[in-house]
PDB file of C-alpha atoms in Angstrom:
ATOM      1  CA  MET A   1      -7.539 -36.271 -32.213  1.00 89.00           C
ATOM      2  CA  ALA A   2      -7.884 -35.747 -35.902  1.00 94.00           C
ATOM      3  CA  ILE A   3      -5.889 -36.056 -39.106  1.00 97.00           C
ATOM      4  CA  LYS A   4      -6.844 -34.021 -42.182  1.00 97.00           C
ATOM      5  CA  LYS A   5      -5.300 -34.803 -45.573  1.00 97.00           C
ATOM      6  CA  GLN A   6      -5.275 -32.301 -48.430  1.00 97.00           C
ATOM      7  CA  TYR A   7      -3.785 -33.621 -51.664  1.00 95.00           C
ATOM      8  CA  LEU A   8      -2.200 -31.008 -53.928  1.00 93.00           C
ATOM      9  CA  LYS A   9      -2.696 -31.185 -57.689  1.00 91.00           C
ATOM     10  CA  SER A  10       0.399 -29.090 -58.397  1.00 92.00           C
ATOM     11  CA  LYS A  11       2.923 -31.192 -56.411  1.00 93.00           C
ATOM     12  CA  PRO A  12       3.244 -34.845 -55.317  1.00 94.00           C
ATOM     13  CA  VAL A  13       2.720 -33.903 -51.664  1.00 95.00           C
ATOM     14  CA  CYS A  14      -0.134 -34.063 -49.204  1.00 97.00           C
ATOM     15  CA  LYS A  15      -0.727 -31.348 -46.616  1.00 97.00           C
ATOM     16  CA  VAL A  16      -1.407 -33.277 -43.422  1.00 97.00           C
ATOM     17  CA  THR A  17      -2.900 -31.430 -40.456  1.00 98.00           C
ATOM     18  CA  PHE A  18      -2.555 -33.099 -37.062  1.00 98.00           C
ATOM     19  CA  THR A  19      -4.915 -31.952 -34.290  1.00 97.00           C
ATOM     20  CA  VAL A  20      -4.499 -33.050 -30.674  1.00 97.00           C
ATOM     21  CA  PRO A  21      -6.889 -31.927 -27.913  1.00 96.00           C
ATOM     22  CA  ALA A  22      -4.623 -31.604 -24.868  1.00 93.00           C
ATOM     23  CA  GLU A  23      -5.706 -28.610 -22.799  1.00 92.00           C
ATOM     24  CA  GLU A  24      -3.474 -29.480 -19.836  1.00 94.00           C
ATOM     25  CA  ALA A  25      -0.364 -30.170 -21.947  1.00 96.00           C
ATOM     26  CA  LYS A  26       2.522 -27.766 -22.261  1.00 97.00           C
ATOM     27  CA  LYS A  27       4.134 -29.268 -25.388  1.00 97.00           C
ATOM     28  CA  VAL A  28       2.962 -31.592 -28.159  1.00 98.00           C
ATOM     29  CA  ALA A  29       5.036 -32.821 -31.106  1.00 98.00           C
ATOM     30  CA  VAL A  30       4.379 -35.300 -33.897  1.00 98.00           C
ATOM     31  CA  VAL A  31       7.258 -37.653 -34.707  1.00 97.00           C
ATOM     32  CA  GLY A  32       7.595 -40.444 -37.225  1.00 96.00           C
ATOM     33  CA  ASP A  33       9.278 -41.893 -40.277  1.00 93.00           C
ATOM     34  CA  PHE A  34       8.828 -38.567 -42.083  1.00 94.00           C
ATOM     35  CA  ASN A  35      11.119 -36.656 -39.662  1.00 95.00           C
ATOM     36  CA  ASN A  36      13.428 -39.405 -38.336  1.00 94.00           C
ATOM     37  CA  TRP A  37      11.442 -39.452 -35.067  1.00 95.00           C
ATOM     38  CA  ASN A  38      12.905 -36.059 -34.160  1.00 95.00           C
ATOM     39  CA  PRO A  39      10.535 -33.651 -32.362  1.00 95.00           C
ATOM     40  CA  LYS A  40      12.677 -30.660 -33.353  1.00 93.00           C
ATOM     41  CA  GLY A  41      10.750 -28.753 -36.017  1.00 90.00           C
ATOM     42  CA  SER A  42       7.599 -30.830 -35.528  1.00 95.00           C
ATOM     43  CA  MET A  43       6.075 -29.116 -32.511  1.00 97.00           C
ATOM     44  CA  LEU A  44       2.357 -28.444 -32.754  1.00 98.00           C
ATOM     45  CA  LYS A  45       1.047 -24.972 -31.961  1.00 98.00           C
ATOM     46  CA  LYS A  46      -1.288 -24.559 -29.000  1.00 97.00           C
ATOM     47  CA  LEU A  47      -4.509 -22.760 -29.921  1.00 97.00           C
ATOM     48  CA  LYS A  48      -6.646 -20.667 -27.552  1.00 95.00           C
ATOM     49  CA  ASN A  49      -9.130 -23.542 -27.145  1.00 95.00           C
ATOM     50  CA  GLY A  50      -6.383 -25.819 -25.772  1.00 94.00           C
ATOM     51  CA  THR A  51      -6.015 -27.867 -28.957  1.00 97.00           C
ATOM     52  CA  PHE A  52      -2.586 -28.369 -30.520  1.00 98.00           C
ATOM     53  CA  LYS A  53      -2.391 -28.183 -34.311  1.00 98.00           C
ATOM     54  CA  GLY A  54       0.242 -28.384 -37.049  1.00 98.00           C
ATOM     55  CA  THR A  55       0.365 -28.901 -40.813  1.00 97.00           C
ATOM     56  CA  PHE A  56       3.186 -30.668 -42.643  1.00 96.00           C
ATOM     57  CA  ASP A  57       3.855 -31.355 -46.345  1.00 96.00           C
ATOM     58  CA  LEU A  58       4.529 -35.087 -46.770  1.00 96.00           C
ATOM     59  CA  PRO A  59       5.395 -36.962 -49.994  1.00 95.00           C
ATOM     60  CA  MET A  60       2.443 -38.899 -51.409  1.00 94.00           C
ATOM     61  CA  GLU A  61       2.192 -42.607 -52.141  1.00 93.00           C
ATOM     62  CA  ASN A  62       3.908 -43.542 -48.880  1.00 94.00           C
ATOM     63  CA  SER A  63       2.918 -44.834 -45.489  1.00 96.00           C
ATOM     64  CA  TYR A  64       4.450 -43.405 -42.331  1.00 97.00           C
ATOM     65  CA  GLU A  65       4.612 -44.711 -38.782  1.00 97.00           C
ATOM     66  CA  PHE A  66       4.092 -41.894 -36.289  1.00 97.00           C
ATOM     67  CA  ARG A  67       3.200 -41.012 -32.698  1.00 97.00           C
ATOM     68  CA  TYR A  68       2.601 -37.876 -30.687  1.00 98.00           C
ATOM     69  CA  ILE A  69       4.806 -36.788 -27.802  1.00 97.00           C
ATOM     70  CA  VAL A  70       2.592 -35.063 -25.225  1.00 98.00           C
ATOM     71  CA  ASP A  71       4.681 -33.622 -22.400  1.00 98.00           C
ATOM     72  CA  GLY A  72       7.232 -36.420 -22.854  1.00 96.00           C
ATOM     73  CA  ASN A  73       4.722 -39.291 -23.200  1.00 96.00           C
ATOM     74  CA  PHE A  74       4.267 -41.144 -26.490  1.00 96.00           C
ATOM     75  CA  ILE A  75       0.652 -41.640 -27.576  1.00 96.00           C
ATOM     76  CA  ASN A  76      -1.065 -42.927 -30.716  1.00 96.00           C
ATOM     77  CA  ASP A  77      -3.794 -41.206 -32.698  1.00 96.00           C
ATOM     78  CA  GLU A  78      -7.121 -43.067 -32.718  1.00 94.00           C
ATOM     79  CA  ALA A  79      -7.806 -41.459 -36.117  1.00 93.00           C
ATOM     80  CA  ALA A  80      -4.803 -43.235 -37.712  1.00 96.00           C
ATOM     81  CA  ASP A  81      -5.362 -45.236 -40.884  1.00 97.00           C
ATOM     82  CA  ARG A  82      -4.048 -48.350 -39.136  1.00 97.00           C
ATOM     83  CA  TYR A  83      -1.567 -49.509 -36.480  1.00 97.00           C
ATOM     84  CA  GLN A  84       1.639 -51.472 -36.919  1.00 96.00           C
ATOM     85  CA  TRP A  85       3.874 -53.269 -34.430  1.00 96.00           C
ATOM     86  CA  ASN A  86       7.370 -51.785 -34.195  1.00 92.00           C
ATOM     87  CA  ASP A  87      10.043 -54.081 -32.704  1.00 92.00           C
ATOM     88  CA  TYR A  88      12.427 -51.183 -32.045  1.00 87.00           C
ATOM     89  CA  ALA A  89       9.849 -49.295 -29.968  1.00 83.00           C
ATOM     90  CA  GLY A  90       8.335 -52.462 -28.521  1.00 91.00           C
ATOM     91  CA  THR A  91       4.826 -51.144 -29.135  1.00 93.00           C
ATOM     92  CA  GLU A  92       2.319 -50.352 -31.845  1.00 96.00           C
ATOM     93  CA  ASN A  93       2.709 -47.155 -33.815  1.00 97.00           C
ATOM     94  CA  ALA A  94      -0.026 -45.282 -35.644  1.00 97.00           C
ATOM     95  CA  VAL A  95       0.277 -45.412 -39.449  1.00 98.00           C
ATOM     96  CA  LEU A  96      -0.606 -42.675 -41.925  1.00 97.00           C
ATOM     97  CA  GLU A  97      -1.367 -43.805 -45.503  1.00 97.00           C
ATOM     98  CA  LEU A  98      -0.954 -41.168 -48.223  1.00 95.00           C
TER      99      LEU A  98
END
């Protein structure tokens, strides 16, 4: 898994690209604070090499809890900036610092 951050000089946003290697998966989405944990509109596109990828514009100077949904299973990204316990989910979530 990988997270690429591209800060824009023209706007206070960061283009964040999420990459998930999941050749056997049918669907992968990224959900988090930035989209109210709703997978609708946050599906990653499957590339020919089996990797799922998607880029999203997120406001800078924030931190966001997030996870991936791979075929219905929640997983964290080992490339996250840090992890944080979430009482609602009863587990640790990955955290993205922008």
